[in-house]
mmCIF file of C-alpha atoms and ligand atoms in Angstrom:
data_model
loop_
_atom_site.group_PDB
_atom_site.id
_atom_site.type_symbol
_atom_site.label_atom_id
_atom_site.label_comp_id
_atom_site.label_asym_id
_atom_site.label_seq_id
_atom_site.Cartn_x
_atom_site.Cartn_y
_atom_site.Cartn_z
ATOM 1 C CA MET A 1 92.762 64.698 -28.140
ATOM 2 C CA THR A 2 90.040 62.900 -30.238
ATOM 3 C CA ALA A 3 88.378 64.778 -32.839
ATOM 4 C CA GLN A 4 84.798 65.609 -32.927
ATOM 5 C CA ILE A 5 83.047 64.352 -36.084
ATOM 6 C CA LEU A 6 81.797 66.850 -38.671
ATOM 7 C CA ASP A 7 78.774 64.332 -39.445
ATOM 8 C CA GLY A 8 77.999 64.966 -43.159
ATOM 9 C CA LYS A 9 75.230 62.275 -43.350
ATOM 10 C CA ALA A 10 73.217 63.749 -40.660
ATOM 11 C CA THR A 11 73.920 67.150 -41.753
ATOM 12 C CA ALA A 12 72.898 66.613 -45.572
ATOM 13 C CA LYS A 13 69.714 64.708 -44.279
ATOM 14 C CA ALA A 14 68.715 68.004 -42.458
ATOM 15 C CA ILE A 15 69.430 69.915 -45.535
ATOM 16 C CA LYS A 16 67.358 67.806 -47.613
ATOM 17 C CA GLN A 17 64.573 67.972 -45.000
ATOM 18 C CA GLU A 18 64.595 71.878 -45.470
ATOM 19 C CA LEU A 19 64.830 71.399 -49.301
ATOM 20 C CA ALA A 20 61.949 69.170 -49.526
ATOM 21 C CA GLU A 21 59.734 71.728 -47.619
ATOM 22 C CA ARG A 22 60.890 74.294 -50.093
ATOM 23 C CA VAL A 23 59.940 72.151 -53.251
ATOM 24 C CA THR A 24 56.544 71.509 -51.695
ATOM 25 C CA ARG A 25 56.076 75.300 -51.216
ATOM 26 C CA LEU A 26 56.933 75.927 -54.964
ATOM 27 C CA VAL A 27 54.777 73.232 -56.297
ATOM 28 C CA ASP A 28 51.987 74.508 -54.150
ATOM 29 C CA ALA A 29 52.404 78.015 -55.351
ATOM 30 C CA GLY A 30 51.515 76.475 -58.980
ATOM 31 C CA ARG A 31 55.347 76.308 -60.182
ATOM 32 C CA PRO A 32 56.335 73.614 -62.223
ATOM 33 C CA ARG A 33 58.109 70.659 -60.228
ATOM 34 C CA PRO A 34 61.810 71.240 -60.535
ATOM 35 C CA GLY A 35 63.993 68.463 -62.459
ATOM 36 C CA LEU A 36 67.650 67.565 -62.000
ATOM 37 C CA ALA A 37 69.225 65.951 -64.962
ATOM 38 C CA THR A 38 72.711 63.956 -65.190
ATOM 39 C CA VAL A 39 74.832 62.935 -67.857
ATOM 40 C CA LEU A 40 76.777 59.838 -67.407
ATOM 41 C CA VAL A 41 79.517 58.946 -69.958
ATOM 42 C CA GLY A 42 80.825 55.302 -69.678
ATOM 43 C CA ASP A 43 80.781 52.760 -67.115
ATOM 44 C CA ASP A 44 82.995 53.778 -64.277
ATOM 45 C CA PRO A 45 81.445 52.108 -61.388
ATOM 46 C CA GLY A 46 82.249 54.992 -58.820
ATOM 47 C CA SER A 47 80.846 57.587 -61.172
ATOM 48 C CA ALA A 48 77.625 55.438 -61.842
ATOM 49 C CA ALA A 49 77.519 55.051 -57.939
ATOM 50 C CA TYR A 50 77.591 58.855 -57.402
ATOM 51 C CA VAL A 51 75.238 59.394 -60.188
ATOM 52 C CA ARG A 52 72.593 57.217 -58.524
ATOM 53 C CA GLY A 53 73.141 58.868 -55.305
ATOM 54 C CA LYS A 54 72.287 62.060 -56.940
ATOM 55 C CA HIS A 55 68.876 60.705 -58.246
ATOM 56 C CA ARG A 56 68.157 59.059 -54.916
ATOM 57 C CA ASP A 57 68.516 62.508 -53.211
ATOM 58 C CA SER A 58 66.650 64.354 -56.247
ATOM 59 C CA GLU A 59 63.551 61.849 -55.545
ATOM 60 C CA GLN A 60 63.940 62.246 -51.703
ATOM 61 C CA ILE A 61 63.238 65.906 -51.866
ATOM 62 C CA GLY A 62 60.477 65.632 -54.805
ATOM 63 C CA LEU A 63 62.391 66.883 -57.709
ATOM 64 C CA ASN A 64 61.997 65.232 -61.016
ATOM 65 C CA SER A 65 64.918 63.251 -62.344
ATOM 66 C CA ILE A 66 66.181 62.780 -65.661
ATOM 67 C CA GLN A 67 69.022 60.410 -66.349
ATOM 68 C CA LYS A 68 71.351 60.609 -69.626
ATOM 69 C CA HIS A 69 73.818 57.733 -70.229
ATOM 70 C CA LEU A 70 76.062 57.446 -73.130
ATOM 71 C CA PRO A 71 78.607 54.598 -73.903
ATOM 72 C CA ALA A 72 82.266 55.070 -72.923
ATOM 73 C CA ASP A 73 83.117 55.549 -76.729
ATOM 74 C CA ALA A 74 80.276 58.325 -77.301
ATOM 75 C CA THR A 75 81.816 61.211 -79.608
ATOM 76 C CA GLN A 76 82.237 64.592 -78.427
ATOM 77 C CA GLU A 77 79.501 65.490 -80.785
ATOM 78 C CA GLU A 78 77.052 62.756 -79.184
ATOM 79 C CA VAL A 79 77.880 64.169 -75.700
ATOM 80 C CA GLU A 80 77.257 67.966 -77.160
ATOM 81 C CA ALA A 81 74.049 66.781 -78.506
ATOM 82 C CA VAL A 82 72.783 65.487 -75.106
ATOM 83 C CA VAL A 83 73.980 68.752 -73.457
ATOM 84 C CA ASP A 84 71.946 70.869 -76.275
ATOM 85 C CA GLU A 85 69.114 68.693 -75.674
ATOM 86 C CA LEU A 86 69.091 69.458 -71.846
ATOM 87 C CA ASN A 87 69.793 72.999 -72.519
ATOM 88 C CA ALA A 88 66.356 73.181 -74.265
ATOM 89 C CA ASP A 89 64.527 70.877 -72.028
ATOM 90 C CA PRO A 90 61.952 72.979 -69.915
ATOM 91 C CA ALA A 91 61.527 69.904 -67.550
ATOM 92 C CA CYS A 92 65.160 70.233 -66.634
ATOM 93 C CA THR A 93 65.922 72.917 -64.121
ATOM 94 C CA GLY A 94 69.361 72.103 -63.837
ATOM 95 C CA TYR A 95 71.956 69.418 -64.617
ATOM 96 C CA ILE A 96 75.351 68.025 -64.130
ATOM 97 C CA VAL A 97 77.913 66.138 -66.510
ATOM 98 C CA GLN A 98 79.582 63.677 -64.345
ATOM 99 C CA LEU A 99 83.174 64.033 -64.025
ATOM 100 C CA PRO A 100 85.636 62.745 -65.171
ATOM 101 C CA LEU A 101 84.641 62.307 -68.706
ATOM 102 C CA PRO A 102 86.401 59.771 -70.908
ATOM 103 C CA LYS A 103 89.978 61.046 -72.161
ATOM 104 C CA HIS A 104 88.810 61.474 -75.681
ATOM 105 C CA ILE A 105 86.164 64.138 -74.775
ATOM 106 C CA ASP A 106 86.996 67.857 -74.276
ATOM 107 C CA THR A 107 85.619 68.438 -70.802
ATOM 108 C CA ASP A 108 86.259 72.166 -70.921
ATOM 109 C CA ALA A 109 84.091 72.420 -74.268
ATOM 110 C CA ILE A 110 81.587 70.377 -72.596
ATOM 111 C CA LEU A 111 81.340 72.381 -69.344
ATOM 112 C CA GLU A 112 80.913 75.699 -71.639
ATOM 113 C CA ARG A 113 78.351 74.469 -73.734
ATOM 114 C CA ILE A 114 76.181 74.081 -70.479
ATOM 115 C CA ASP A 115 73.323 76.807 -69.980
ATOM 116 C CA PRO A 116 74.912 78.691 -67.201
ATOM 117 C CA ALA A 117 71.431 79.032 -65.687
ATOM 118 C CA LYS A 118 71.201 75.157 -65.704
ATOM 119 C CA ASP A 119 74.555 74.663 -64.357
ATOM 120 C CA ALA A 120 73.703 72.619 -61.227
ATOM 121 C CA ASP A 121 77.391 72.236 -60.475
ATOM 122 C CA GLY A 122 78.565 75.663 -60.813
ATOM 123 C CA LEU A 123 81.408 74.742 -62.792
ATOM 124 C CA HIS A 124 80.296 76.915 -66.098
ATOM 125 C CA PRO A 125 83.154 79.720 -67.051
ATOM 126 C CA THR A 126 80.297 82.191 -66.619
ATOM 127 C CA ASN A 127 79.678 81.182 -63.070
ATOM 128 C CA LEU A 128 82.871 80.479 -62.019
ATOM 129 C CA GLY A 129 83.858 84.143 -63.217
ATOM 130 C CA ARG A 130 80.818 85.409 -61.282
ATOM 131 C CA LEU A 131 81.948 83.762 -58.112
ATOM 132 C CA VAL A 132 85.356 85.341 -58.422
ATOM 133 C CA LEU A 133 84.007 88.855 -59.394
ATOM 134 C CA ASN A 134 81.250 88.720 -56.903
ATOM 135 C CA ALA A 135 83.500 89.015 -54.126
ATOM 136 C CA TYR A 136 81.678 91.229 -51.733
ATOM 137 C CA SER A 137 77.854 90.972 -52.638
ATOM 138 C CA PRO A 138 76.432 87.565 -53.504
ATOM 139 C CA ILE A 139 73.992 87.690 -56.633
ATOM 140 C CA HIS A 140 72.301 84.621 -57.769
ATOM 141 C CA THR A 141 74.816 82.224 -59.011
ATOM 142 C CA PRO A 142 74.897 78.616 -58.774
ATOM 143 C CA LEU A 143 78.026 77.707 -56.638
ATOM 144 C CA PRO A 144 80.419 74.757 -56.910
ATOM 145 C CA CYS A 145 78.851 71.990 -54.713
ATOM 146 C CA THR A 146 81.983 70.727 -52.731
ATOM 147 C CA PRO A 147 83.457 73.944 -51.916
ATOM 148 C CA ARG A 148 80.146 74.917 -50.638
ATOM 149 C CA ALA A 149 79.717 71.668 -49.019
ATOM 150 C CA VAL A 150 82.767 72.092 -47.012
ATOM 151 C CA ILE A 151 81.688 75.623 -45.700
ATOM 152 C CA GLU A 152 78.075 74.476 -45.069
ATOM 153 C CA LEU A 153 79.496 71.481 -43.063
ATOM 154 C CA LEU A 154 81.286 73.930 -40.947
ATOM 155 C CA MET A 155 78.864 76.372 -40.499
ATOM 156 C CA ARG A 156 76.342 73.865 -39.352
ATOM 157 C CA HIS A 157 78.623 72.799 -36.831
ATOM 158 C CA ASP A 158 79.257 76.313 -35.583
ATOM 159 C CA LEU A 159 82.597 76.672 -36.719
ATOM 160 C CA ASP A 160 83.637 80.019 -37.853
ATOM 161 C CA LEU A 161 86.403 80.521 -40.569
ATOM 162 C CA LYS A 162 87.038 84.182 -39.733
ATOM 163 C CA GLY A 163 90.774 84.961 -39.786
ATOM 164 C CA LYS A 164 91.693 81.109 -40.086
ATOM 165 C CA ASP A 165 94.512 79.723 -42.088
ATOM 166 C CA VAL A 166 92.932 77.399 -44.449
ATOM 167 C CA VAL A 167 95.380 75.092 -46.658
ATOM 168 C CA VAL A 168 93.582 73.241 -49.349
ATOM 169 C CA ILE A 169 95.161 70.234 -50.923
ATOM 170 C CA GLY A 170 94.631 69.654 -54.753
ATOM 171 C CA ARG A 171 93.930 72.235 -57.707
ATOM 172 C CA GLY A 172 91.067 70.304 -59.366
ATOM 173 C CA VAL A 173 88.094 72.057 -60.976
ATOM 174 C CA THR A 174 85.449 70.681 -58.739
ATOM 175 C CA VAL A 175 87.228 71.701 -55.309
ATOM 176 C CA GLY A 176 90.560 73.479 -55.228
ATOM 177 C CA ARG A 177 90.057 75.766 -58.200
ATOM 178 C CA SER A 178 87.108 77.610 -56.329
ATOM 179 C CA ILE A 179 87.235 77.064 -52.773
ATOM 180 C CA GLY A 180 89.607 79.932 -52.158
ATOM 181 C CA ALA A 181 87.310 82.453 -53.809
ATOM 182 C CA LEU A 182 84.445 81.302 -51.651
ATOM 183 C CA MET A 183 86.449 81.233 -48.398
ATOM 184 C CA THR A 184 87.961 84.523 -48.841
ATOM 185 C CA ARG A 185 84.419 86.195 -49.247
ATOM 186 C CA ARG A 186 83.982 89.080 -46.816
ATOM 187 C CA ALA A 187 81.323 87.115 -45.076
ATOM 188 C CA ILE A 188 83.634 84.182 -44.385
ATOM 189 C CA ASN A 189 87.052 86.111 -44.308
ATOM 190 C CA ALA A 190 89.434 82.964 -44.208
ATOM 191 C CA THR A 191 93.094 83.333 -45.528
ATOM 192 C CA VAL A 192 93.463 80.465 -47.975
ATOM 193 C CA THR A 193 96.543 78.771 -49.225
ATOM 194 C CA LEU A 194 95.933 76.490 -52.371
ATOM 195 C CA THR A 195 98.780 73.746 -52.593
ATOM 196 C CA HIS A 196 99.236 71.123 -55.409
ATOM 197 C CA THR A 197 101.676 68.651 -56.658
ATOM 198 C CA GLY A 198 104.348 71.555 -57.598
ATOM 199 C CA THR A 199 104.133 72.596 -53.832
ATOM 200 C CA THR A 200 107.756 72.204 -52.519
ATOM 201 C CA ASP A 201 107.185 71.419 -49.063
ATOM 202 C CA LEU A 202 103.481 70.557 -48.226
ATOM 203 C CA PRO A 203 104.036 69.172 -44.636
ATOM 204 C CA ALA A 204 105.218 72.836 -43.856
ATOM 205 C CA HIS A 205 102.226 74.168 -45.042
ATOM 206 C CA LEU A 206 99.796 71.704 -43.280
ATOM 207 C CA ARG A 207 101.733 72.193 -39.967
ATOM 208 C CA ARG A 208 100.859 76.067 -39.749
ATOM 209 C CA ALA A 209 97.104 75.500 -40.799
ATOM 210 C CA ASP A 210 94.014 75.848 -38.522
ATOM 211 C CA VAL A 211 91.741 74.105 -41.297
ATOM 212 C CA ILE A 212 92.987 71.494 -43.892
ATOM 213 C CA VAL A 213 90.867 70.787 -46.801
ATOM 214 C CA ALA A 214 92.271 67.532 -48.347
ATOM 215 C CA ALA A 215 91.177 66.926 -51.939
ATOM 216 C CA ALA A 216 94.227 65.473 -53.485
ATOM 217 C CA GLY A 217 92.806 62.066 -54.162
ATOM 218 C CA VAL A 218 95.961 60.623 -52.419
ATOM 219 C CA ALA A 219 95.366 57.722 -49.953
ATOM 220 C CA HIS A 220 96.412 58.821 -46.392
ATOM 221 C CA LEU A 221 98.412 61.908 -47.696
ATOM 222 C CA VAL A 222 97.744 63.877 -44.299
ATOM 223 C CA ARG A 223 99.478 62.110 -41.600
ATOM 224 C CA PRO A 224 99.169 63.108 -37.937
ATOM 225 C CA GLU A 225 102.725 64.499 -37.392
ATOM 226 C CA ASP A 226 101.884 67.194 -40.018
ATOM 227 C CA VAL A 227 98.780 68.685 -38.429
ATOM 228 C CA LYS A 228 98.790 71.266 -35.816
ATOM 229 C CA PRO A 229 97.095 70.157 -32.659
ATOM 230 C CA GLY A 230 93.405 71.398 -32.460
ATOM 231 C CA ALA A 231 93.285 71.964 -36.232
ATOM 232 C CA ILE A 232 89.916 70.976 -37.966
ATOM 233 C CA VAL A 233 90.572 68.652 -41.002
ATOM 234 C CA LEU A 234 88.124 67.919 -43.839
ATOM 235 C CA ASP A 235 88.621 64.784 -45.950
ATOM 236 C CA VAL A 236 87.527 65.395 -49.321
ATOM 237 C CA GLY A 237 89.808 63.266 -51.803
ATOM 238 C CA VAL A 238 88.954 59.550 -52.282
ATOM 239 C CA SER A 239 91.034 56.773 -53.730
ATOM 240 C CA ARG A 240 89.773 53.302 -54.527
ATOM 241 C CA GLN A 241 92.074 50.308 -52.949
ATOM 242 C CA GLU A 242 91.642 46.999 -54.643
ATOM 243 C CA ASP A 243 91.328 44.041 -52.278
ATOM 244 C CA ALA A 244 94.236 41.827 -52.729
ATOM 245 C CA GLU A 245 91.803 38.719 -52.497
ATOM 246 C CA GLY A 246 89.583 40.056 -55.111
ATOM 247 C CA GLY A 247 86.953 41.201 -52.788
ATOM 248 C CA LYS A 248 85.045 44.717 -52.896
ATOM 249 C CA ALA A 249 87.518 47.619 -53.633
ATOM 250 C CA LYS A 250 87.661 49.793 -50.304
ATOM 251 C CA LEU A 251 87.368 53.727 -50.361
ATOM 252 C CA VAL A 252 90.294 55.442 -48.571
ATOM 253 C CA GLY A 253 90.308 59.057 -47.938
ATOM 254 C CA ASP A 254 93.225 61.485 -48.096
ATOM 255 C CA VAL A 255 93.685 61.722 -44.249
ATOM 256 C CA ASP A 256 95.236 59.011 -42.218
ATOM 257 C CA PRO A 257 92.795 57.869 -39.603
ATOM 258 C CA ALA A 258 95.433 58.678 -36.797
ATOM 259 C CA VAL A 259 94.826 62.212 -37.435
ATOM 260 C CA ALA A 260 91.586 62.209 -35.576
ATOM 261 C CA GLU A 261 93.929 62.001 -32.398
ATOM 262 C CA VAL A 262 95.471 65.331 -33.154
ATOM 263 C CA ALA A 263 92.640 67.296 -34.878
ATOM 264 C CA SER A 264 89.885 69.019 -33.004
ATOM 265 C CA TRP A 265 87.142 68.277 -35.589
ATOM 266 C CA ILE A 266 87.343 65.790 -38.629
ATOM 267 C CA SER A 267 85.108 64.953 -41.349
ATOM 268 C CA PRO A 268 84.822 61.248 -41.786
ATOM 269 C CA ASN A 269 85.225 59.710 -45.584
ATOM 270 C CA PRO A 270 82.708 58.189 -46.375
ATOM 271 C CA GLY A 271 80.288 60.080 -44.487
ATOM 272 C CA GLY A 272 81.408 63.770 -44.566
ATOM 273 C CA VAL A 273 81.621 65.957 -47.279
ATOM 274 C CA GLY A 274 80.427 63.484 -49.875
ATOM 275 C CA PRO A 275 76.920 63.590 -48.807
ATOM 276 C CA MET A 276 77.153 67.280 -48.252
ATOM 277 C CA THR A 277 78.262 67.592 -52.005
ATOM 278 C CA ARG A 278 75.106 65.797 -53.066
ATOM 279 C CA ALA A 279 72.916 67.850 -50.743
ATOM 280 C CA LEU A 280 74.357 71.184 -52.115
ATOM 281 C CA LEU A 281 73.819 69.816 -55.845
ATOM 282 C CA VAL A 282 69.949 69.511 -55.234
ATOM 283 C CA ASN A 283 70.231 72.765 -53.016
ATOM 284 C CA ASN A 284 71.471 74.301 -56.335
ATOM 285 C CA VAL A 285 68.453 72.840 -58.360
ATOM 286 C CA VAL A 286 65.897 74.466 -55.783
ATOM 287 C CA GLU A 287 67.540 77.768 -55.822
ATOM 288 C CA ALA A 288 67.357 77.920 -59.635
ATOM 289 C CA ALA A 289 63.723 77.128 -59.388
ATOM 290 C CA GLU A 290 63.092 79.739 -56.866
ATOM 291 C CA HIS A 291 65.157 82.219 -58.726
ATOM 292 C CA ALA A 292 63.032 81.610 -61.757
ATOM 293 C CA ALA A 293 59.799 82.071 -59.638
ATOM 294 C CA GLY A 294 60.967 85.244 -58.147
ATOM 295 C CA ILE A 295 61.533 83.698 -54.644
ATOM 296 C CA GLU A 296 64.873 84.216 -53.008
ATOM 297 C CA ALA A 297 65.429 81.785 -50.141
HETATM 298 N N1 LIG B 301 80.172 66.835 -62.270
HETATM 299 C C1 LIG B 301 80.489 66.569 -61.061
HETATM 300 N N2 LIG B 301 81.471 65.664 -60.985
HETATM 301 C C2 LIG B 301 82.398 65.092 -59.812
HETATM 302 C C3 LIG B 301 82.081 66.104 -58.744
HETATM 303 C C4 LIG B 301 81.180 67.044 -58.944
HETATM 304 O O1 LIG B 301 80.926 67.637 -57.917
HETATM 305 N N3 LIG B 301 80.438 67.200 -59.925
HETATM 306 N N4 LIG B 301 82.578 65.446 -57.661
HETATM 307 C C5 LIG B 301 83.326 64.344 -57.528
HETATM 308 C C6 LIG B 301 82.294 63.121 -57.360
HETATM 309 N N5 LIG B 301 81.135 63.433 -56.524
HETATM 310 C C7 LIG B 301 79.992 64.040 -57.235
HETATM 311 O O2 LIG B 301 79.837 64.113 -58.144
HETATM 312 C C8 LIG B 301 80.729 62.809 -55.353
HETATM 313 C C9 LIG B 301 81.774 62.056 -54.720
HETATM 314 C C10 LIG B 301 81.403 61.240 -53.308
HETATM 315 C C11 LIG B 301 79.983 61.323 -52.934
HETATM 316 C C12 LIG B 301 79.612 60.710 -51.666
HETATM 317 O O3 LIG B 301 78.525 60.799 -51.387
HETATM 318 N N6 LIG B 301 80.646 59.831 -51.233
HETATM 319 C C13 LIG B 301 79.913 58.805 -50.112
HETATM 320 C C14 LIG B 301 80.466 57.396 -50.464
HETATM 321 C C15 LIG B 301 80.008 56.890 -51.721
HETATM 322 C C16 LIG B 301 80.373 55.503 -51.840
HETATM 323 O O4 LIG B 301 80.438 54.635 -50.764
HETATM 324 O O5 LIG B 301 80.858 55.320 -53.004
HETATM 325 C C17 LIG B 301 80.432 59.661 -48.893
HETATM 326 O O6 LIG B 301 81.355 60.291 -48.943
HETATM 327 O O7 LIG B 301 79.856 59.230 -47.977
HETATM 328 C C18 LIG B 301 79.070 62.252 -53.765
HETATM 329 C C19 LIG B 301 79.652 62.942 -54.808
HETATM 330 C C20 LIG B 301 83.874 63.832 -58.697
HETATM 331 N N7 LIG B 301 83.129 64.216 -59.986
#
């Protein structure tokens, strides 16, 4: 068996075309043009590339872009001051603080300081709390982008999660912590197991999974012998492998490429969940602007 491809690049392009039309409708209705802001602390090349991608998407769909860049040695107070500034800025509809932050910064305190109504990542405790509380009837809450990206990527390939056994690898805040709350909503109805570095027998969990969401950041952690034939595999995690000869570092996903010979569907990495995460981020900003305008999509 050779797996079919969950094409995140093409799907994200289609979502962004729909979003561009929604932005045009808002502006034509006399509403202010929505704006996405990003806060980047430090010069990590990976984070800087992700932030550039977010602004590219933002411009493509017609959003205004606001970029805040602080040095790696910025203090907690300096980062908080930028957060306060964006909370008060009417040109900023939604924003994200790019993670990870430098080690000396208290990330939880920064995420908690974001105005929940402007939390484009859906990572503020109020929004995560609403996600958990609101299990049966969705209210307007920004949802975390990567978990939503995974679900949207499956839905747009007509893959239903109802009754499926989903095994998620990784308990990080951007994916693992919230994906179970989303996938176990009645409208989706999956059964989710969250595994992590403390899980005693990861291969045993993987071997019985209908769907694997690999978000550990460990290169080629998911091996073909641990995947049930016909399973759906989403490769979310990424590691950078330095080139031994000093060339450009290579991006490596959590899934061994040979898994494509066992799975029924697989998301490539790059080109899978990453572009979808960015599309769902700008989607959150458009939804926030529509909500403010009294329009529900
Ligand atoms: N505030 C946040 N920080 C981080 C998040 C997040 O959702 N919010 N997730 C990750 C990084 N991330 C978004 O910020 C992200 C990762 C990957 C991609 C992406 O499009 N990847 C491309 C490849 C890009 C490349 O070549 O470098 C792909 O998969 O095709 C977008 C966003 C951690 N931080």
